[in-house]
Coordinates of C-alpha atoms in Angstrom, one line a residue:
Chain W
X1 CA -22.3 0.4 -20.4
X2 CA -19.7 -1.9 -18.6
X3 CA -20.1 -2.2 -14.6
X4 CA -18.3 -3.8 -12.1
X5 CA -20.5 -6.5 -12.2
X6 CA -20.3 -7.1 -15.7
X7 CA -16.1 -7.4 -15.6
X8 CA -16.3 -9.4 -12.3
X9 CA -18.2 -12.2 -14.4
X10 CA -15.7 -12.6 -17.3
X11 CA -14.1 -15.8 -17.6
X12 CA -12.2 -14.8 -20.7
X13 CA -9.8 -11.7 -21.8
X14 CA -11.9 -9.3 -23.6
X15 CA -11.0 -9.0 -27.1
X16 CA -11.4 -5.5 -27.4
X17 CA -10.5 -2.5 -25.1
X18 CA -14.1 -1.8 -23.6
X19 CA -13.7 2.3 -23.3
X20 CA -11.7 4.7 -25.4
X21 CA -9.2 6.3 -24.4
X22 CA -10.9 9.8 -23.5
X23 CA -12.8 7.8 -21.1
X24 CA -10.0 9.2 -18.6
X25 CA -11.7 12.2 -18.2
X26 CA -10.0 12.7 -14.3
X27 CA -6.5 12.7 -15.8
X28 CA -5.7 9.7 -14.1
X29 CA -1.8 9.1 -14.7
X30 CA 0.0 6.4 -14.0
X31 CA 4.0 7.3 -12.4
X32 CA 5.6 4.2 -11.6
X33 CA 5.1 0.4 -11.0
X34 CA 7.0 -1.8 -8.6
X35 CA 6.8 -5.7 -8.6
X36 CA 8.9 -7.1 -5.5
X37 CA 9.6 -9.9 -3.1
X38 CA 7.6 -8.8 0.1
X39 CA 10.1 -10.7 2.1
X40 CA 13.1 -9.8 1.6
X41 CA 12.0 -6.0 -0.2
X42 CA 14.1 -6.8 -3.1
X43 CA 12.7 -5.1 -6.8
X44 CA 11.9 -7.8 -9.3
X45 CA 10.2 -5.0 -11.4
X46 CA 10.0 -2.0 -11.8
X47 CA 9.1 1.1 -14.6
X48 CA 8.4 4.3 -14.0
X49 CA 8.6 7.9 -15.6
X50 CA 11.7 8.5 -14.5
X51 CA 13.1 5.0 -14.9
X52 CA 13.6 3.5 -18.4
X53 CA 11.9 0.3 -18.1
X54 CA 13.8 -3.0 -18.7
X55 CA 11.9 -6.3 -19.4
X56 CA 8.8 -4.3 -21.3
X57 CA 7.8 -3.3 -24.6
X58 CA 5.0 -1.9 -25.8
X59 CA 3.0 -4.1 -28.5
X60 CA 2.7 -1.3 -31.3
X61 CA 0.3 -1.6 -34.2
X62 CA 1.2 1.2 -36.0
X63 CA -2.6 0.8 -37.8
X64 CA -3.7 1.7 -34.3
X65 CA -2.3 3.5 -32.3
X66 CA -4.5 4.0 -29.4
X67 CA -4.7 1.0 -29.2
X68 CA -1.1 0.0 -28.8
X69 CA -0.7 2.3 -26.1
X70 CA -2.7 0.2 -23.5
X71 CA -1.6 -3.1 -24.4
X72 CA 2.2 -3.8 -22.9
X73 CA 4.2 -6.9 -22.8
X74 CA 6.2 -7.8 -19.8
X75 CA 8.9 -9.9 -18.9
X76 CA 9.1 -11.4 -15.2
X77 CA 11.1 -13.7 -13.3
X78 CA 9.4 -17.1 -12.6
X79 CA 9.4 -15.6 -8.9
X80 CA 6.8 -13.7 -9.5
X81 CA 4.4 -16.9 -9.5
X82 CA 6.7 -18.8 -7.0
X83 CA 7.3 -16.2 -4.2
X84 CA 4.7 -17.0 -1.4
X85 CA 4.2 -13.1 -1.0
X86 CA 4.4 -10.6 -4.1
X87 CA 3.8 -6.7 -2.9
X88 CA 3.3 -4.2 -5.9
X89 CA 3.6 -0.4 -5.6
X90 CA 1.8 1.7 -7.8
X91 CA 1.7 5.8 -7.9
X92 CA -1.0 7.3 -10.1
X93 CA -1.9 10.8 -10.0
X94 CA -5.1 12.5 -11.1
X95 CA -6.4 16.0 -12.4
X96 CA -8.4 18.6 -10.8
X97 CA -11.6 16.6 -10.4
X98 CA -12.1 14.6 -7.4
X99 CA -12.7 10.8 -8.0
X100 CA -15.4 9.2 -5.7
X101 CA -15.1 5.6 -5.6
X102 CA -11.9 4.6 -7.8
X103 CA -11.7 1.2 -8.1
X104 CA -9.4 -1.3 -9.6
X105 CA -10.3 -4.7 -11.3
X106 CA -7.6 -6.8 -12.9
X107 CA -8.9 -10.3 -14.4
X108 CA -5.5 -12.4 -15.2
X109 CA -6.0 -15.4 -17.2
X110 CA -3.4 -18.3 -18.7
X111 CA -5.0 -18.6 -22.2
X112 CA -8.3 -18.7 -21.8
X113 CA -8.7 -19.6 -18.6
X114 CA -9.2 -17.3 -15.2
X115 CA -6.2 -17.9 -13.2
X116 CA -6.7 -14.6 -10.6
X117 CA -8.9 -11.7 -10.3
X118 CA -7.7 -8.2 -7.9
X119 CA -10.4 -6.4 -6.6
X120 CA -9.7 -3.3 -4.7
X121 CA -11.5 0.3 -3.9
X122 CA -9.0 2.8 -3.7
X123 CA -12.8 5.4 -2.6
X124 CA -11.7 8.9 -3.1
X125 CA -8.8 10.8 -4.6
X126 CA -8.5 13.9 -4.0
X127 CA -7.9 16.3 -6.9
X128 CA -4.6 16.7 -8.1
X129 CA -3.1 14.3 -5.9
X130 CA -0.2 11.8 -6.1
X131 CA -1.2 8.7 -4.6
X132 CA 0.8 5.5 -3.5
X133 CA -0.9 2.1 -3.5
X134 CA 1.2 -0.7 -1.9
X135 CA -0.3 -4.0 -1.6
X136 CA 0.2 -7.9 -0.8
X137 CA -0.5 -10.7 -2.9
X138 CA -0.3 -14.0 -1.1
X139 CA -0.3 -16.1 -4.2
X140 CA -2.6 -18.8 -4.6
X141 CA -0.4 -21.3 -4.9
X142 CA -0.9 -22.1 -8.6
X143 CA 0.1 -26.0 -9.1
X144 CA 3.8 -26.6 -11.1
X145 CA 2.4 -28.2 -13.7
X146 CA 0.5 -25.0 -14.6
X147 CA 3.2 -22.6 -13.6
X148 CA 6.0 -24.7 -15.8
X149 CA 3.8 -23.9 -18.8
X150 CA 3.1 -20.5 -17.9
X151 CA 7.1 -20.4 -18.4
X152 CA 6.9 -22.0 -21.7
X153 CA 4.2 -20.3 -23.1
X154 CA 5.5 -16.6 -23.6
X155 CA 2.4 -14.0 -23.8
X156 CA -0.1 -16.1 -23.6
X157 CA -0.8 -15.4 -19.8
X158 CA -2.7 -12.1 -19.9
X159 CA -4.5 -9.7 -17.8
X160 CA -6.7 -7.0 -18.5
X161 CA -7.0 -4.4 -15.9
X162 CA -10.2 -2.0 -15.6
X163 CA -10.4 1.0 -13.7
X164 CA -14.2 2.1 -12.5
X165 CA -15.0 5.5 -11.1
X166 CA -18.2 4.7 -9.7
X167 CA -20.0 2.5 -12.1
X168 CA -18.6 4.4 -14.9
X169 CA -15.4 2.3 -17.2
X170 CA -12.5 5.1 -17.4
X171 CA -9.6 3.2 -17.8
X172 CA -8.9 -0.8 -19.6
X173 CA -5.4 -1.8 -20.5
X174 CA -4.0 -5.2 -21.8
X175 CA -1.2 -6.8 -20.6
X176 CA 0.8 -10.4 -21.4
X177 CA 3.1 -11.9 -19.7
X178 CA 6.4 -13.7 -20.4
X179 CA 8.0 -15.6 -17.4
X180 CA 12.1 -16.2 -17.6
X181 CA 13.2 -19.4 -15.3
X182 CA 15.8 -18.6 -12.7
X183 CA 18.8 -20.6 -12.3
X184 CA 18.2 -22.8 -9.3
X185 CA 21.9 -23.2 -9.4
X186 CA 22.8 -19.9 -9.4
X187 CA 22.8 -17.5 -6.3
X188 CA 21.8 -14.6 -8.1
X189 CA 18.1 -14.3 -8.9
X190 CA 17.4 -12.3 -13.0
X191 CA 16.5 -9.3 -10.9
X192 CA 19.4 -9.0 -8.6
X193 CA 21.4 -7.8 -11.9
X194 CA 18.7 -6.0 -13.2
X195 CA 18.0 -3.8 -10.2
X196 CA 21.6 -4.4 -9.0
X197 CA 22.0 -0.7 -7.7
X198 CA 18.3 -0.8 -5.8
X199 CA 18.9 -4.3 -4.6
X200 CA 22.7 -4.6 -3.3
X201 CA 21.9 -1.8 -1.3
X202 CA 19.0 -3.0 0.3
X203 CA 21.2 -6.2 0.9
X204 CA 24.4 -4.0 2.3
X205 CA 21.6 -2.6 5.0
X206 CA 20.5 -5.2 6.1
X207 CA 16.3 -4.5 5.5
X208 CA 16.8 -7.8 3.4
X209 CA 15.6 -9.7 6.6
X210 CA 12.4 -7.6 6.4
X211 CA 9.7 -6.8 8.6
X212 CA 7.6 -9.5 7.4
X213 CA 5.1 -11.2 9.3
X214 CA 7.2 -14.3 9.5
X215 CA 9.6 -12.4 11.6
X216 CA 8.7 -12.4 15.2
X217 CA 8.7 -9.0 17.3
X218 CA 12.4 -9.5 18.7
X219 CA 13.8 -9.5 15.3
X220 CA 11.7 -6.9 13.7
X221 CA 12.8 -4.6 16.3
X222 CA 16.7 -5.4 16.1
X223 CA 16.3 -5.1 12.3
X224 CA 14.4 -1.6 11.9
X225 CA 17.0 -0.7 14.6
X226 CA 19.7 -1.3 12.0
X227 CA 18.3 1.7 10.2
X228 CA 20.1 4.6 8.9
X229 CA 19.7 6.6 12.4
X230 CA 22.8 8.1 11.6
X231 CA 21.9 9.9 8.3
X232 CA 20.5 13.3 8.3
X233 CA 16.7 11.5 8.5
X234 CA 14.4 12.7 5.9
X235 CA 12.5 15.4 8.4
X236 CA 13.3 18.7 7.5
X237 CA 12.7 19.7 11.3
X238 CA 16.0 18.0 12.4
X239 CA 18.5 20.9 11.8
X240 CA 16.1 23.0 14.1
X241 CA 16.4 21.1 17.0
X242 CA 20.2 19.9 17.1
Chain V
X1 CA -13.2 -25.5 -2.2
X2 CA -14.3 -27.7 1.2
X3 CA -16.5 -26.5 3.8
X4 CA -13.4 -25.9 6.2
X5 CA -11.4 -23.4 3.1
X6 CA -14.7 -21.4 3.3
X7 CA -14.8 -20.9 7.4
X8 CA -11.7 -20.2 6.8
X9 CA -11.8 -17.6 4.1
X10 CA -14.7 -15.6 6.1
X11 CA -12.1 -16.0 9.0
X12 CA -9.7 -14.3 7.0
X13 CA -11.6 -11.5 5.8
X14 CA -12.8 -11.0 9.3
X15 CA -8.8 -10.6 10.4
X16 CA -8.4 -7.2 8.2
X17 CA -9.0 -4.1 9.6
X18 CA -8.8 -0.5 8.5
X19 CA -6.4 1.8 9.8
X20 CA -6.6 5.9 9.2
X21 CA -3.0 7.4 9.8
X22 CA -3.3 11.6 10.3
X23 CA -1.9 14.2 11.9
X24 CA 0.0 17.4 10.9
X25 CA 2.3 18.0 7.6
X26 CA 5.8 16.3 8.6
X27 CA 5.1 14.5 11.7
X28 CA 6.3 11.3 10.0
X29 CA 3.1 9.4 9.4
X30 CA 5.1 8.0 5.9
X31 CA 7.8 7.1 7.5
X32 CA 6.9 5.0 10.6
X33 CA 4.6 3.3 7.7
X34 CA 7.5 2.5 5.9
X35 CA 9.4 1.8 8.6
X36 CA 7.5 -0.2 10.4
X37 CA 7.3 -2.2 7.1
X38 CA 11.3 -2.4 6.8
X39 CA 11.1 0.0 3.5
X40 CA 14.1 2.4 3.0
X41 CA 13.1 5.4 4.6
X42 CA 15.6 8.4 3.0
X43 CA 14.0 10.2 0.3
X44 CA 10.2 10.4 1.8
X45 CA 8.7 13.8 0.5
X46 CA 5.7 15.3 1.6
X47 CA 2.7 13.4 1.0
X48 CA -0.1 15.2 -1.6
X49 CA -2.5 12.4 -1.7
X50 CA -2.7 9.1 0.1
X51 CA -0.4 6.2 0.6
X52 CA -2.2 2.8 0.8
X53 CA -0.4 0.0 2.3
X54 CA -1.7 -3.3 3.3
X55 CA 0.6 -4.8 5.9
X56 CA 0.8 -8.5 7.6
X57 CA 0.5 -8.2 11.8
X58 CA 0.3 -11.0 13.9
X59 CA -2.0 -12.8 11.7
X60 CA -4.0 -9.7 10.8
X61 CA -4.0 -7.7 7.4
X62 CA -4.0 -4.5 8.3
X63 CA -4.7 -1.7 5.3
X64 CA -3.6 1.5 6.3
X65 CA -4.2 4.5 4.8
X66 CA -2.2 7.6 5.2
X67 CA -3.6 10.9 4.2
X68 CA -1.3 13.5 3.5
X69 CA -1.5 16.1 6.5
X70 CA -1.1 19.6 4.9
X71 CA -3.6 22.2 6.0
X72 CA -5.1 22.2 2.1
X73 CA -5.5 18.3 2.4
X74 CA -6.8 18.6 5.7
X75 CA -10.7 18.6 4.6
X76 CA -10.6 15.8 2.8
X77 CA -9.6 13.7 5.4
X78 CA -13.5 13.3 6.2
X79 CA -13.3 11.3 2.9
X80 CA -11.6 8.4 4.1
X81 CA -13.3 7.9 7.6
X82 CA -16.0 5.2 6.7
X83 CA -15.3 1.4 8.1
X84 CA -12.2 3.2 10.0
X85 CA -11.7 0.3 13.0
X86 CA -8.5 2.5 14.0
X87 CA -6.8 6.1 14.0
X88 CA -3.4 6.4 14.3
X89 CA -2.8 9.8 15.0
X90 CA 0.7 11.2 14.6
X91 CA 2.1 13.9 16.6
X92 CA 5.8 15.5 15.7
X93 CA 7.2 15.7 19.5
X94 CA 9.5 18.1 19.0
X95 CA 7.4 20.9 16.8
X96 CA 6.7 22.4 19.9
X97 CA 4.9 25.4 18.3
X98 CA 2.0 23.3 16.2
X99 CA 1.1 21.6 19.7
X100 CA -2.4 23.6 19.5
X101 CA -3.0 22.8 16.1
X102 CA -2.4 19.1 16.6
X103 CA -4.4 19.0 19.6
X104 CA -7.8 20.8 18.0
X105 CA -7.3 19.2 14.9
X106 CA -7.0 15.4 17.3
X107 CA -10.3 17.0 18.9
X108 CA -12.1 17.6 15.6
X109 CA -11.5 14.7 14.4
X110 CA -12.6 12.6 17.6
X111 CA -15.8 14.7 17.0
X112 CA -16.7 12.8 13.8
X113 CA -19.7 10.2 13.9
X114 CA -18.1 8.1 11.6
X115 CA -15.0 7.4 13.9
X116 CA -17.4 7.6 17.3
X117 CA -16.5 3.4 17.3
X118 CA -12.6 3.9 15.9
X119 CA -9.7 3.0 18.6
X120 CA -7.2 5.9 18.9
X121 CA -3.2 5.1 18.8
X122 CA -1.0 8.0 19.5
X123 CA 2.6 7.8 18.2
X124 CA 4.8 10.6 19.8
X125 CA 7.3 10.5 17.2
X126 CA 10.4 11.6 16.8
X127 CA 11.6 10.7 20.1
X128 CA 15.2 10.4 19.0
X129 CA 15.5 14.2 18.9
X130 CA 16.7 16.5 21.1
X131 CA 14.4 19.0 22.3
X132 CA 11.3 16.2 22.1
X133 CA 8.4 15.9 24.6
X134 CA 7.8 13.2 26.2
X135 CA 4.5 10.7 25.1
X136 CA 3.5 11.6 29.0
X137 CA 4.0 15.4 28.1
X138 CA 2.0 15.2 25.2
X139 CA -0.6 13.1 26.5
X140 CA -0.9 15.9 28.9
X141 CA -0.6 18.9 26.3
X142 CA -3.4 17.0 24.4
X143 CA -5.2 16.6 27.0
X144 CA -6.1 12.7 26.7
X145 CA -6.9 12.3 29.9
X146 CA -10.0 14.7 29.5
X147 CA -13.9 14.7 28.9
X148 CA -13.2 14.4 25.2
X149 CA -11.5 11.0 25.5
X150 CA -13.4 9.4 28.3
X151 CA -15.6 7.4 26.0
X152 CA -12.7 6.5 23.7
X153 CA -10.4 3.5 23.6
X154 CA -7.1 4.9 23.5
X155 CA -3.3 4.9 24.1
X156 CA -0.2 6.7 23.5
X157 CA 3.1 5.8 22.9
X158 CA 6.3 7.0 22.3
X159 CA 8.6 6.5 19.4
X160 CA 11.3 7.2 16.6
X161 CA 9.9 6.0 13.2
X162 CA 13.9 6.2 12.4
X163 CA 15.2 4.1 14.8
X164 CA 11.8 2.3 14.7
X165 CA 11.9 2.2 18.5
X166 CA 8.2 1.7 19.6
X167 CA 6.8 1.3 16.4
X168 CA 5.9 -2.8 17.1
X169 CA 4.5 -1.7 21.0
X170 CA 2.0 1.0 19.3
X171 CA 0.8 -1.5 16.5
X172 CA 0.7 -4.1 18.9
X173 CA -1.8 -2.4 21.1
X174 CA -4.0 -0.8 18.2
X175 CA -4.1 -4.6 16.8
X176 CA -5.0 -6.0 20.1
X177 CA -7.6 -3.3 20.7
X178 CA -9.4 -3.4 17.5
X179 CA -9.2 -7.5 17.5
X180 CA -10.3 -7.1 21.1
X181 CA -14.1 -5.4 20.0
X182 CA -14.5 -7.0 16.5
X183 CA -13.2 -10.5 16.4
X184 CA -14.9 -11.7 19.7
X185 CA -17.6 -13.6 18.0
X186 CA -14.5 -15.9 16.2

């Protein structure tokens, strides 16, 4: 039986997928993913149920399957190594069990080599829920040399990501990763036209600056004051109390 | 990795602290989370579950979690009280009419021995509408100044997670409070 423990010590991608896919017995369903600059809130990547991924493909084997269902290939902007802070948003959803003690480990290597490892304990879901995980990766800072041939060495940076509920394995996928350079010429990032609609509008409201904690408290204020306080608000209370 | 990028490293995992956000269905505990981290805040539905964010203040990495507030959800909130340093704890100022429910289930869960050490931060939200209470009205309604609350670290404050008017002031305080009783020895 895989622990934990046992994934934690891996210093090389696992060659096979180390549980099957009934492992899942909780149901546990991925909705959507979101890669994006913390800073500035702008998407860099995002897939979802209800949005047709761009930049991702699914490595079929048609001899297997199962198989080819866990293992994805992704495309990213160089950013995504570059940016000094990288949030991700991921919604899952689970079945009618309760999970004690979810908890996500994702081993990322260049080759064969460990270049990060993600360690988090989502504890309990509770059953049927949809959950939201938003998180912040300060990078660390991986040296150019390394990152330049990250760029020119499509797929061969990988990750494989195991879920645990308690000790037990229920989830493993594969993933590889292709980095596309950015113009430094250019203005406009790879992302900005492929999440133009998300983006320009983020841009137009000025969030762009952010709330991030290299704004001080003056400008944070001034900039969620720029809100949409005129809109209708998303509480379904308001039309009571006008 | 030098003797400094190790103190440093404990130092760092020593700034994080936990932070439970509750309170009743639709008293905006989403959205001052997202606001309060600049995120667009128009099409926020009803939380069935929990949204985890981990957010950057002041130096500190705060992880909040925010359990959905519907009644059903309600008792599984117990599930996510261990290593709490903070409760936020949300109150809709202008629903008037679940004032009672908000203030027993507040006392409840100030009853809990796993939060007996957690700072309390009340956001009276919603301040931008008309027909609101005020934080000191609430603070009264809740009765914070009472038996219940005299061996608790807390404070109130008043805002509007969509103007994001007093968002920074409560944070501030919880922040200061919790780095106050944990991060004396650094």
């Amino acid at each position: 039986m895989i622990t934990p423990g046992d994934v934690l010590e891996f210093r090389k991608p696992a060659e096979n997928f180390l549980c099957p896919l009934s492992a899942n017995c909780y149901g546990i369903d991925f909705l959507q993913f979101q890669i994006n600059d913390y800073e500035t809130k702008k998407i860099i990547f995002e897939v979802g149920k209800d949005i047709p991924p761009v930049n991702m493909e699914m490595d079929i084997d048609f001899g297997n399957m199962e198989d080819s269902f866990r293992k994805i290939k992704y495309t990213f902007s160089e950013d995504v190594l570059r940016l000094p802070l990288i949030g991700t948003s991921l919604v899952f959803k689970v079945g009618d069990k309760p999970l004690e003690d979810f908890r996500m480990i994702e081993r990322h290597y260049f080759r064969n080599k460990l270049v990060k490892s993600y360690d988090f304990t989502f504890g309990f879901c509770i059953p049927g829920s949809t959950n939201t995980w938003d998180t912040v990766y300060s990078l660390p800072p991986l040296e150019d040399d390394l990152i330049s041939e990250m760029v020119s060495s499509p797929y061969e940076t990988t990750s494989d990501s195991f879920y645990f509920v308690g000790d037990t394995l229920v989830m493993h996928n594969k993933a590889s990763y292709r980095y596309k350079l950015e113009d430094g010429a250019q203005d406009k990032r790879s992302y900005d036209t492929d999440y133009e609609a998300k983006n320009s509008r983020l841009t137009a409201k000025g969030t762009a600056q952010g709330d991030s904690k290299m704004v001080d408290s003056e400008n944070k204020q001034a900039d969620s004051k720029m809100g949409d306080s005129d809109d209708e608000g998303p509480w379904s209370k308001n039309a009571d109390y006008d | 990795m030098g003797l400094l990028s190790i103190i440093r490293k404990v130092k760092s995992k020593e700034r994080e602290c936990r932070l439970l956000i509750l309170g009743l269905d639709n008293a905006g505990k989403t959205t001052i989370l997202k606001s309060f981290n600049g995120e667009d805040i128009n099409t926020i539905s009803p939380t069935l579950g929990f949204n985890i964010k981990t957010l950057e203040h002041r130096g500190y990495t705060l992880n909040c979690w925010d359990v959905g507030g519907q009644q059903t959800i309600r008792s599984y909130w117990r599930n996510y009280f261990e290593s709490t340093d903070g409760v936020i704890w949300v109150v809709d100022s202008a629903d008037t009419v679940r004032l009672g429910d908000c203030r027993r289930e507040l006392l409840e869960l100030m009853g809990q021995e796993k939060l007996a050490g957690a700072s309390l931060m009340i956001f009276a939200n919603k301040q931008d509408l008309r027909g609101a209470m005020s934080k000191d009205k609430i603070r009264e309604v809740l009765g914070l100044d009472g038996v219940e609350f005299e061996n608790r670290h807390w404070g109130i404050f008043g805002c509007s997670a969509v103007t994001g008017e007093g968002l920074l002031d409560g944070m501030d305080w919880m922040t200061e409070d919790i780095s106050g009783r944990i991060f004396m020895l650094s």
